[in-house]
XYZ file of C-alpha atoms in Angstrom:
721
model
C -0.668 16.155 -96.875
C 2.223 15.330 -96.443
C 5.385 17.179 -97.764
C 9.058 16.584 -98.108
C 11.506 19.324 -96.749
C 15.394 18.635 -96.878
C 17.337 18.864 -93.866
C 21.085 18.185 -93.929
C 21.504 14.927 -95.143
C 18.118 13.419 -94.129
C 14.254 14.576 -94.523
C 11.075 14.697 -92.438
C 7.971 14.123 -92.969
C 5.005 16.803 -91.185
C 1.289 16.365 -91.436
C -0.290 19.596 -92.025
C -3.413 20.381 -90.110
C -6.904 21.860 -91.245
C -8.538 24.615 -89.222
C -11.315 22.139 -87.730
C -8.745 19.766 -86.923
C -6.978 22.725 -84.772
C -10.052 24.244 -83.411
C -10.690 20.357 -82.360
C -7.702 20.209 -80.619
C -7.915 23.146 -78.611
C -11.470 21.901 -76.894
C -9.922 18.447 -76.335
C -6.922 20.080 -74.642
C -9.378 22.947 -72.405
C -11.853 19.872 -71.320
C -8.980 17.881 -70.659
C -7.446 20.836 -68.053
C -10.938 20.956 -66.814
C -11.410 17.333 -66.557
C -7.504 17.285 -64.323
C -9.403 19.900 -62.173
C -12.367 18.221 -60.997
C -10.198 15.521 -60.653
C -7.866 17.114 -58.347
C -10.791 18.429 -56.228
C -12.785 15.233 -56.495
C -9.739 13.268 -54.970
C -9.303 16.535 -52.690
C -13.120 16.437 -51.288
C -12.450 12.563 -50.877
C -9.215 12.972 -48.428
C -10.904 15.682 -46.725
C -13.975 13.967 -46.106
C -12.209 10.676 -44.994
C -9.926 13.087 -42.621
C -13.718 14.150 -40.857
C -14.580 10.723 -40.569
C -11.534 9.343 -39.762
C -11.391 12.382 -36.998
C -15.114 11.690 -36.122
C -14.249 7.716 -36.248
C -11.286 7.871 -34.036
C -12.127 11.055 -31.467
C -15.796 11.118 -31.478
C -17.284 8.113 -32.878
C -20.942 7.439 -32.160
C -20.444 8.161 -28.589
C -18.466 5.530 -26.313
C -20.839 2.456 -25.618
C -22.096 1.087 -22.125
C -19.660 -1.871 -20.606
C -22.284 -4.867 -20.482
C -19.689 -7.471 -19.122
C -19.916 -8.919 -15.300
C -16.984 -7.037 -14.088
C -18.216 -3.810 -15.103
C -21.583 -4.250 -13.942
C -20.143 -4.994 -10.655
C -18.053 -1.997 -10.737
C -21.582 -0.277 -11.256
C -22.676 -1.756 -8.517
C -20.448 -0.608 -6.439
C -20.656 3.443 -7.652
C -24.332 3.188 -6.924
C -24.084 1.710 -3.927
C -21.399 3.851 -2.565
C -22.181 7.323 -4.162
C -25.129 9.963 -3.856
C -25.800 11.792 -7.161
C -28.499 13.965 -4.836
C -25.200 16.309 -4.161
C -23.775 18.622 -6.500
C -20.790 17.683 -7.736
C -19.215 21.029 -7.953
C -19.772 21.791 -4.096
C -19.304 18.147 -2.111
C -18.025 15.688 -4.512
C -16.399 13.666 -1.770
C -20.407 12.720 -0.760
C -21.266 12.633 -4.229
C -18.864 9.660 -5.250
C -18.641 8.372 -1.410
C -21.798 9.764 0.425
C -22.734 6.617 1.261
C -19.570 4.687 2.481
C -20.205 3.960 5.955
C -22.859 1.770 4.557
C -20.657 0.084 1.598
C -17.008 0.542 3.561
C -13.560 1.586 2.247
C -12.579 -0.114 -1.303
C -9.155 -1.012 0.176
C -10.858 -2.273 2.970
C -13.479 -4.405 0.855
C -10.364 -5.076 -1.746
C -8.429 -6.739 1.739
C -10.990 -8.750 1.917
C -11.608 -10.076 -1.361
C -7.693 -11.196 -1.343
C -8.192 -13.012 1.316
C -11.341 -14.358 0.224
C -8.920 -15.395 -2.789
C -6.507 -17.218 -0.160
C -9.517 -19.047 1.447
C -10.762 -20.828 -1.870
C -6.738 -21.760 -2.821
C -6.488 -23.466 1.070
C -10.091 -24.880 0.808
C -8.963 -26.387 -2.669
C -5.957 -28.180 -2.367
C -6.521 -31.061 -4.609
C -6.845 -28.577 -7.441
C -2.567 -27.570 -6.934
C 0.318 -29.260 -7.654
C 2.358 -29.137 -4.616
C 5.683 -29.235 -3.985
C 7.441 -32.149 -1.404
C 6.020 -29.991 2.172
C 3.860 -27.443 0.804
C 0.598 -29.637 1.907
C 1.711 -28.658 5.689
C 0.145 -24.888 4.863
C -3.330 -26.437 4.108
C -3.053 -28.400 7.536
C -1.809 -25.929 9.414
C -5.356 -24.256 8.007
C -7.615 -27.146 8.499
C -6.168 -27.688 12.429
C -6.576 -23.480 12.549
C -10.418 -23.732 11.280
C -11.018 -26.898 13.956
C -12.109 -25.069 16.804
C -13.361 -28.106 18.176
C -10.450 -29.492 18.633
C -9.092 -26.403 19.727
C -11.428 -25.777 22.540
C -11.759 -29.181 23.650
C -7.718 -28.620 24.525
C -8.863 -26.052 26.511
C -6.171 -24.396 28.095
C -3.561 -27.164 29.076
C -1.243 -26.312 25.729
C -1.021 -23.037 26.887
C -0.444 -24.040 30.631
C 2.232 -26.455 29.359
C 4.437 -23.109 27.976
C 4.364 -21.404 31.609
C 5.892 -24.740 32.909
C 8.472 -24.283 30.190
C 8.919 -20.151 31.279
C 9.650 -21.376 35.076
C 5.778 -21.903 35.804
C 3.736 -19.258 37.442
C 3.352 -18.748 41.386
C -0.542 -18.192 40.977
C -0.466 -21.674 39.823
C 2.340 -22.263 43.526
C 4.597 -24.028 40.960
C 7.252 -21.150 40.380
C 10.727 -21.835 39.908
C 12.395 -19.187 38.633
C 14.573 -19.076 35.901
C 16.957 -15.996 35.421
C 15.095 -12.457 33.988
C 17.318 -12.981 30.651
C 16.852 -16.448 30.283
C 12.979 -15.846 30.528
C 13.550 -12.836 28.089
C 15.332 -15.058 25.610
C 12.929 -17.902 25.174
C 10.154 -15.335 25.439
C 11.611 -13.805 21.765
C 13.143 -16.941 20.141
C 10.681 -20.116 21.042
C 7.266 -17.540 21.011
C 7.882 -14.576 18.861
C 6.905 -12.299 22.123
C 8.930 -9.246 22.686
C 7.454 -7.837 25.892
C 9.625 -4.483 26.278
C 10.936 -3.717 23.202
C 10.764 -5.296 19.446
C 13.766 -6.605 17.826
C 13.512 -7.929 14.141
C 15.825 -7.984 10.544
C 15.248 -4.983 8.000
C 17.641 -3.077 5.743
C 18.037 0.542 7.039
C 16.345 2.915 5.426
C 19.636 4.873 4.340
C 22.617 4.254 2.718
C 24.113 1.868 2.063
C 21.247 0.059 2.916
C 22.238 -3.040 4.440
C 20.495 -5.961 6.288
C 20.775 -4.890 9.865
C 19.229 -6.025 13.590
C 16.812 -2.823 14.286
C 15.753 -2.417 18.350
C 12.309 -0.824 17.907
C 9.823 0.427 21.052
C 7.276 -2.324 21.385
C 3.544 -3.133 20.749
C 1.900 -1.997 24.021
C -1.574 -4.002 24.461
C -3.609 -1.529 26.117
C -2.146 2.705 25.895
C -2.517 3.843 29.331
C -1.230 7.563 29.841
C -3.084 8.416 33.394
C -2.878 12.515 32.784
C -4.371 12.110 29.057
C -7.228 9.512 29.778
C -10.489 11.191 31.227
C -11.831 7.918 32.218
C -8.432 6.271 33.685
C -9.600 4.929 36.590
C -12.528 3.130 34.799
C -10.199 1.892 32.108
C -7.795 0.499 34.702
C -11.023 -1.335 36.141
C -11.841 -2.837 32.893
C -8.529 -3.878 32.435
C -8.355 -5.680 35.807
C -11.599 -7.361 35.115
C -9.999 -8.810 31.730
C -6.006 -10.018 33.629
C -9.186 -11.706 36.321
C -10.802 -13.098 33.462
C -7.778 -14.773 31.685
C -6.414 -16.329 34.809
C -10.252 -18.679 35.262
C -9.392 -19.438 31.868
C -6.046 -20.604 32.343
C -7.707 -22.752 35.814
C -6.089 -20.212 38.228
C -7.684 -18.504 41.283
C -8.971 -14.934 40.465
C -8.881 -14.044 43.784
C -5.061 -14.594 43.781
C -4.018 -12.198 41.357
C -5.099 -8.582 42.255
C -1.544 -7.278 42.934
C -0.412 -9.256 40.010
C -2.785 -7.546 37.934
C -1.895 -4.280 39.167
C 1.712 -4.354 39.002
C 0.917 -5.410 35.253
C -1.511 -2.158 34.517
C 1.953 0.030 36.447
C 4.705 -1.791 33.878
C 2.115 -1.132 31.320
C 1.356 2.172 32.638
C 5.351 3.068 32.516
C 6.114 1.589 29.451
C 3.593 4.083 27.803
C 5.255 7.302 29.675
C 8.587 6.181 28.224
C 6.884 6.117 24.383
C 7.763 8.719 21.811
C 5.659 9.236 18.951
C 7.418 8.757 15.443
C 6.775 11.608 14.017
C 8.327 13.410 17.562
C 11.623 11.020 16.440
C 11.272 12.149 12.604
C 11.123 15.809 13.720
C 14.476 15.648 16.130
C 16.053 14.001 13.250
C 16.759 10.454 15.260
C 14.498 8.048 13.544
C 17.472 5.768 14.376
C 20.904 5.150 15.408
C 23.870 3.054 15.346
C 25.215 1.448 18.321
C 27.153 -1.720 19.298
C 25.814 -4.205 21.546
C 28.372 -3.315 24.169
C 27.083 0.574 23.785
C 23.269 -0.851 24.021
C 24.821 -2.726 27.188
C 26.152 0.676 28.969
C 22.843 2.218 28.093
C 20.455 0.286 29.092
C 22.101 -2.957 31.848
C 18.933 -4.534 32.395
C 18.978 -6.568 29.358
C 21.595 -8.897 28.297
C 22.059 -7.898 25.070
C 24.299 -10.138 23.442
C 22.329 -13.249 25.178
C 18.954 -12.234 24.212
C 19.786 -11.279 20.774
C 22.075 -13.789 19.660
C 19.208 -16.504 21.145
C 17.056 -14.692 18.535
C 18.645 -14.088 15.883
C 20.855 -18.143 15.232
C 22.825 -19.082 13.325
C 24.166 -15.098 13.044
C 27.459 -14.532 14.821
C 26.940 -11.791 16.681
C 29.410 -10.128 19.212
C 29.596 -6.682 21.483
C 30.685 -4.966 18.448
C 27.644 -6.124 15.934
C 26.401 -2.469 15.296
C 22.579 -2.512 15.704
C 20.007 0.329 14.629
C 17.886 1.448 18.162
C 15.267 3.696 16.743
C 14.659 5.234 20.534
C 17.898 4.776 22.566
C 15.928 7.318 25.894
C 13.415 4.942 25.728
C 15.422 1.558 26.559
C 17.099 3.291 29.230
C 14.164 4.115 30.893
C 13.010 0.678 30.351
C 16.563 -0.957 31.582
C 15.791 1.714 34.828
C 12.268 0.568 35.664
C 13.116 -3.127 35.297
C 15.939 -2.856 37.413
C 14.044 -1.125 40.432
C 11.231 -3.835 40.418
C 13.267 -6.797 39.191
C 15.099 -7.528 42.639
C 11.498 -7.005 44.675
C 8.702 -8.230 42.541
C 10.321 -10.989 40.223
C 6.898 -12.765 40.553
C 4.864 -10.085 39.665
C 7.397 -9.583 36.411
C 6.635 -13.084 35.457
C 2.625 -12.388 35.578
C 3.368 -9.382 33.684
C 5.110 -11.436 31.216
C 2.829 -14.249 31.175
C -0.500 -11.800 30.322
C 1.624 -10.499 27.744
C 2.279 -13.748 25.855
C -1.246 -14.958 25.898
C -2.193 -11.704 23.918
C 0.362 -13.223 21.431
C -0.808 -16.776 21.120
C -4.331 -15.910 21.143
C -5.060 -17.270 18.005
C -4.044 -20.526 18.742
C -6.245 -20.801 21.926
C -9.781 -20.888 22.987
C -12.026 -18.444 21.303
C -12.808 -17.427 25.171
C -9.147 -15.972 25.452
C -9.858 -13.624 22.019
C -13.359 -13.245 23.133
C -12.152 -11.403 26.890
C -9.753 -9.547 24.615
C -12.102 -8.981 21.968
C -14.908 -7.364 24.708
C -11.734 -5.706 26.635
C -10.896 -3.735 23.187
C -14.539 -2.700 22.972
C -15.006 -1.372 26.052
C -11.692 0.706 26.431
C -12.290 2.115 22.808
C -15.857 2.965 24.056
C -14.072 5.608 27.046
C -11.555 6.410 25.103
C -13.121 7.097 21.882
C -10.838 5.268 19.915
C -12.628 2.739 17.314
C -12.579 -0.944 18.751
C -10.846 -3.641 17.756
C -12.883 -5.252 14.116
C -14.430 -8.830 14.840
C -13.043 -11.008 12.230
C -14.390 -14.468 11.278
C -12.410 -17.366 12.444
C -11.377 -18.192 8.306
C -9.783 -14.828 8.308
C -7.299 -15.272 11.052
C -6.581 -18.781 9.767
C -6.144 -17.006 6.498
C -3.888 -14.330 7.956
C -1.834 -17.021 10.120
C -1.241 -18.876 7.301
C -0.091 -16.339 5.059
C 2.360 -15.917 7.530
C 3.354 -18.621 8.267
C 3.607 -20.150 5.091
C 3.982 -16.857 2.306
C 6.094 -18.714 -0.433
C 3.965 -21.327 -1.059
C 0.906 -19.087 -0.937
C 2.725 -16.226 -2.804
C 3.402 -18.546 -5.830
C -0.375 -19.531 -5.765
C -1.990 -16.518 -5.526
C -0.509 -15.088 -8.818
C -1.348 -18.000 -10.399
C -4.932 -17.871 -9.283
C -5.432 -13.705 -9.761
C -2.851 -12.563 -11.870
C -3.502 -13.785 -15.025
C -1.012 -12.636 -18.587
C -3.561 -10.081 -20.134
C -3.631 -8.342 -16.702
C 0.169 -8.245 -16.494
C 0.175 -6.393 -20.135
C -2.748 -4.390 -19.621
C -1.234 -2.883 -15.992
C 2.507 -2.476 -17.734
C 0.375 -0.389 -20.131
C -0.599 1.411 -18.141
C 2.169 2.119 -16.219
C 3.780 2.648 -18.905
C 1.566 5.302 -20.404
C 1.573 6.974 -16.971
C 5.226 7.335 -16.445
C 5.933 8.351 -20.359
C 3.834 11.079 -19.722
C 5.439 12.011 -16.063
C 8.291 12.219 -18.544
C 7.112 14.755 -20.745
C 5.364 16.464 -18.239
C 8.560 17.360 -16.482
C 9.114 20.101 -18.538
C 6.351 22.134 -17.813
C 7.327 22.420 -14.422
C 8.162 26.073 -13.986
C 10.394 26.025 -10.246
C 12.449 22.783 -11.790
C 16.038 24.124 -13.640
C 17.092 22.154 -16.857
C 19.991 20.247 -14.331
C 17.226 18.632 -12.213
C 14.980 18.110 -14.818
C 17.419 16.021 -17.033
C 18.228 14.113 -13.870
C 14.667 13.593 -13.033
C 14.020 12.228 -16.512
C 16.827 10.068 -16.448
C 15.521 8.378 -13.471
C 12.305 7.681 -14.343
C 13.853 6.144 -17.855
C 16.028 3.810 -15.815
C 13.252 3.178 -13.548
C 12.218 -0.654 -13.170
C 8.551 -1.921 -12.314
C 7.915 -5.062 -10.963
C 4.051 -5.756 -12.175
C 2.181 -8.049 -9.629
C 4.599 -10.561 -8.712
C 8.726 -10.614 -7.892
C 10.914 -13.191 -8.610
C 10.349 -14.807 -5.618
C 7.063 -15.253 -5.810
C 7.486 -16.898 -9.330
C 10.312 -18.806 -8.986
C 10.393 -19.644 -5.575
C 13.251 -21.687 -3.696
C 12.117 -25.109 -3.428
C 14.652 -26.045 -0.678
C 12.612 -23.025 0.808
C 9.379 -24.896 1.102
C 9.850 -27.922 2.259
C 9.366 -26.909 5.783
C 11.351 -29.385 7.034
C 11.185 -27.737 10.809
C 6.989 -27.003 11.184
C 5.869 -29.889 13.221
C 2.277 -30.659 13.174
C 0.867 -31.103 16.139
C -0.129 -32.902 18.754
C -1.684 -29.474 19.757
C -2.785 -26.506 17.647
C -0.741 -24.463 19.808
C 2.639 -26.319 19.178
C 2.287 -26.776 15.516
C 1.976 -22.788 15.931
C 4.542 -22.261 17.770
C 6.991 -24.663 15.594
C 5.575 -22.189 12.649
C 6.224 -19.213 14.605
C 10.248 -20.720 14.654
C 10.593 -21.767 11.222
C 9.207 -18.483 10.353
C 12.003 -16.722 11.624
C 14.655 -19.206 10.841
C 13.752 -18.406 7.602
C 13.720 -14.845 7.523
C 17.443 -15.094 9.224
C 18.465 -17.115 6.199
C 17.382 -14.781 3.492
C 19.350 -12.114 5.748
C 22.600 -14.320 5.684
C 22.922 -14.704 1.701
C 24.731 -12.665 -0.021
C 22.847 -9.285 -0.784
C 20.739 -9.043 -3.966
C 19.118 -6.015 -5.383
C 15.557 -6.162 -4.797
C 15.685 -9.169 -1.802
C 13.047 -7.101 -0.113
C 9.266 -8.748 -0.332
C 6.014 -7.557 -1.503
C 3.404 -9.459 -0.344
C 1.165 -10.086 -3.272
C -1.849 -10.258 -1.606
C -0.713 -6.739 -0.424
C -2.331 -3.377 -0.941
C 0.677 -0.968 -1.028
C 2.816 -0.372 -3.828
C 6.619 -0.039 -2.529
C 9.603 1.601 -3.967
C 13.086 0.527 -2.976
C 15.504 3.623 -3.153
C 18.854 0.945 -3.237
C 17.234 -1.298 -6.172
C 15.810 1.696 -7.852
C 12.589 -0.974 -8.345
C 8.703 -0.074 -7.910
C 6.234 -2.519 -7.133
C 2.918 -2.782 -7.417
C 1.696 -6.088 -5.791
C -1.347 -8.593 -7.835
C -3.219 -7.637 -4.681
C -3.727 -3.992 -5.221
C -4.351 -4.425 -8.907
C -7.679 -5.992 -8.855
C -10.871 -4.551 -8.977
C -12.008 -2.070 -8.105
C -9.170 -0.219 -8.873
C -8.050 -2.274 -12.064
C -8.906 -4.940 -14.853
C -8.167 -4.878 -18.226
C -11.991 -4.998 -19.522
C -12.921 -1.919 -17.728
C -13.173 1.366 -18.942
C -10.132 3.084 -19.861
C -11.783 6.119 -17.768
C -11.439 4.004 -14.834
C -8.210 2.620 -14.778
C -6.612 5.631 -15.625
C -8.756 7.624 -12.672
C -7.705 4.487 -9.947
C -4.864 2.649 -10.216
C -3.194 5.298 -12.805
C -3.839 7.856 -10.418
C -2.007 5.179 -7.824
C 0.422 5.170 -10.184
C 1.381 8.258 -10.709
C 0.874 9.091 -7.018
C 4.374 6.720 -6.507
C 6.519 8.117 -9.040
C 6.150 11.518 -7.456
C 6.726 9.968 -3.894
C 10.122 9.379 -5.970
C 10.700 13.111 -5.562
C 9.775 14.183 -2.190
C 13.256 15.572 -1.167
C 13.009 18.213 -3.938
C 10.155 19.717 -2.295
C 11.616 19.910 1.560
C 13.847 23.042 1.946
C 17.236 22.941 0.700
C 16.212 19.529 -1.265
C 16.927 20.988 -4.859
C 19.198 24.024 -4.482
C 19.907 24.430 -8.603
C 15.788 25.314 -8.605
C 13.778 28.025 -8.205
C 13.483 28.381 -4.948
C 11.100 31.268 -5.613
C 8.588 29.868 -7.588
C 8.986 26.570 -5.157
C 7.964 27.875 -2.511
C 5.214 30.206 -3.835
C 3.472 26.914 -5.316
C 3.979 25.494 -2.327
C 1.917 28.024 -0.265
C -0.514 27.892 -2.555
C -1.610 24.431 -2.055
C -1.199 25.019 1.622
C -3.262 28.028 1.158
C -5.603 25.735 -1.438
C -6.070 23.124 1.024
C -6.460 25.335 4.040
C -9.782 27.041 2.428
C -11.742 23.885 2.070
C -13.876 22.525 5.285
C -12.657 19.910 7.413
C -15.364 17.408 8.400
C -16.608 17.453 11.255
C -14.682 15.942 14.138
C -11.219 15.612 12.574
C -8.457 17.947 12.241
C -5.355 17.987 10.501
C -2.327 19.614 9.936
C -1.726 20.986 6.729
C 2.556 21.341 6.790
C 2.625 17.950 8.098
C 0.332 16.512 5.273
C 2.062 18.636 2.408
C 4.123 16.008 0.349
C 0.832 13.656 0.763
C -0.928 16.847 -0.923
C 1.727 17.820 -3.237
C 1.304 14.029 -4.452
C -2.406 13.564 -4.906
C -2.643 17.052 -6.988
C 0.135 16.206 -8.767
C -0.391 12.684 -9.524
C -4.520 13.657 -10.464
C -3.025 15.947 -13.594
C -0.346 12.941 -14.214
C -2.837 10.584 -14.501
C -5.395 12.607 -16.230
C -2.451 14.036 -19.284
C -1.927 10.370 -19.744
C -5.809 9.382 -20.230
C -6.016 11.888 -22.882
C -2.581 11.166 -24.357
C -4.471 7.782 -25.037
C -7.298 8.377 -26.615
C -5.720 9.922 -29.443
C -3.819 6.983 -29.863
C -6.950 4.293 -29.442
C -9.958 4.376 -30.514
C -13.373 2.923 -28.467
C -13.657 4.607 -25.385
C -16.834 2.625 -22.977
C -18.331 4.040 -19.913
C -20.623 2.370 -17.035
C -24.014 2.226 -17.796
C -27.039 4.009 -16.157
C -24.532 6.163 -14.162
C -24.889 9.148 -16.249
C -21.141 10.373 -16.527
C -19.009 10.795 -19.771
C -16.127 9.441 -20.012
C -13.985 12.545 -18.326
C -16.388 12.530 -15.796
C -16.095 8.961 -15.066
C -12.659 8.784 -14.849
C -12.973 12.211 -12.175
C -14.937 9.841 -10.548
C -12.996 6.514 -10.527
C -10.313 8.986 -9.163
C -12.631 9.727 -6.012
C -13.232 6.222 -5.516
C -9.719 5.378 -4.017
C -10.054 7.465 -1.437
C -13.525 6.756 -0.478
C -13.846 5.927 3.281
C -15.542 7.046 6.733
C -13.790 10.327 7.568
C -14.194 9.393 11.388
C -11.792 6.758 11.050
C -8.792 8.749 10.348
C -5.931 7.848 12.540
C -4.723 11.434 14.303
C -0.950 10.513 13.041
C -1.905 9.930 9.896
C 0.358 11.901 7.177
C -1.977 12.502 4.612
C -5.294 14.558 4.873
C -8.506 13.123 5.530
C -10.094 11.870 2.548
C -12.505 14.462 1.795
C -9.587 16.996 1.232
C -7.756 14.142 -0.963
C -10.622 14.325 -3.648
C -11.555 17.999 -3.216
C -7.722 19.249 -3.226
C -6.814 17.932 -5.996
C -9.955 18.768 -8.116
C -10.520 21.824 -7.243
C -6.784 22.535 -8.562
C -7.992 20.909 -12.155
C -8.945 22.928 -14.423
C -10.470 20.313 -16.603
C -13.103 19.032 -13.114
C -14.007 22.339 -13.391
C -14.721 22.339 -17.562
C -16.105 18.786 -17.754
C -18.374 18.958 -14.389
C -19.401 22.780 -15.498
C -19.283 24.118 -12.291
C -20.003 27.940 -11.781
C -17.937 30.489 -10.392
C -18.031 30.467 -6.827
C -18.343 26.895 -6.282
C -16.391 25.268 -3.820
C -14.279 23.075 -6.498
C -14.045 25.830 -8.810
C -11.892 28.733 -7.016
C -10.743 31.725 -8.217
C -6.967 30.892 -8.065
C -5.090 27.230 -8.670
C -1.626 26.691 -8.338
C 1.703 24.737 -10.372
C 3.548 22.721 -7.907
C 3.870 19.585 -10.975
């Protein structure tokens, strides 16, 4: 029933409800509230369920899936061949990962050989490439190098012609002695041979990093130090036999060479006594010193330094006031006195010594009997001294190495096209960026680093440039540099070889005569060593390194982060080596820093060294610190990547989780025979490079469930980086 009620000048109508209607309305409201509550609860449940499902999908998935591609199968075969899974990983992870390394060889060595095979395939398929004018000479050189029948047919005649150009040889009976410094100039400039010292162009390792002529110790053929070699007399007999063999191969009378050979051995032995190890130079703070050519002339007057260097580095304009970098002035002084003392009495013997050394330099272009004679000497001396003999390379490998050296601009470009696809470049840049960003964020956890130093370190990392794979010179080579107009092919392979030596030297000099530009130094694309240019603040990871078994876009992320990622992190850490040296970080907490360094020394000292090896913990400390820090940063970056991206894969039939595969891949980088460790190596033996960082990683202990007391689960750990 509707009623009307007055309200001012207007009226409004109101409908009165019955009790039954009001009860029904109340019930509707209760049901609506209940429905809304249930709907909210259902929505919340759906959201929660989806969140849990998403969490499981992203973080857990259905478990990692096996990678069954061909590249993963090849990697699996390598891991199965090199590892020894019967060894407990918490006790000896090096043997677990590398126990059969004597059979399989070092992964670095295997990769270096594979890169040479890639270059070989390029050189043996010239029709597959679009070549600029003149570049076909690289392929012609390689073919000539491989034509051993023609080289052996020529015999020693091409080298005897070289001897005539040097004034002849008394053993041949046709010697017209040239001035000693004239001979030395010819050796250095025309034949690439440096019998008493080395001279080369290279930027200085300290500010202002300008290119300069550097004078260094020679690379002597046989190291003869009488008091340090228990089989010294036998070594002398083997070397005399080798020199007699050379004379026979050259067509001379070996019965006339006795005094000449003995004098050559005397020169070799004396020069060895003058050599100073590189680490001794560093310990004395004299890696090099700058002197003028005139000052050098006064210290070592037996050498006409201005004429010899001018001939070698023409068209550079040198003068007595030109400064050169000398790495061991005392050696040059002693070498000069030796030559002065014996030059007047034994000029013919000195000529023999020079010719014997020149045979070794030019042996790749000579009859294979010359190379076989030197390999035999190396093997016998190795047996007498306990040193590893010179490796025996197949002919194709020697020819690839020489073609790489002489025709580097052409082969660098072709190698990049063959091996470093855009997808590889993108994946490698993505990996490096993750490693670098993780390192930047990781710096705030470094306990000994003060706020200002941390900010400076973060800025340096942020501003760092990286060249992944090729440098600009390899991608866009100068066409004029590739014409090789100065390379003359033939008539003998030795003459071709010498022409290439001179052409390469001319290119190097022309490059240094150009206005100084950033990043002018070059990293060979088939090389395996990452490099950092201090003046340019540029880091280069060559294409040859970013290859299986260290990196591939199709690998499980655990492999790429454990292998290539740890290599990248190690190079980044080396940028800050100076901070770890005494006085290198005055504002840092020195007490905390020294405590962490001492902790790391003790950690490594507590680990057993491989039999037959010894190392100085204090000498390897910077490398040990980089190894331990690299593993921690690479692992942190890997975890970060897993959070952002789903779908991790593993290697089938290896019975390793993704985290375990990460550690396995880290160790694989270090796999090599510990007995091949160079006593002068500034890095720890490979077993310690594996066990040191792993024993400092709580994550390794957790993922391999290492019990208390196991070698790689020590009671305490360090935190340096």
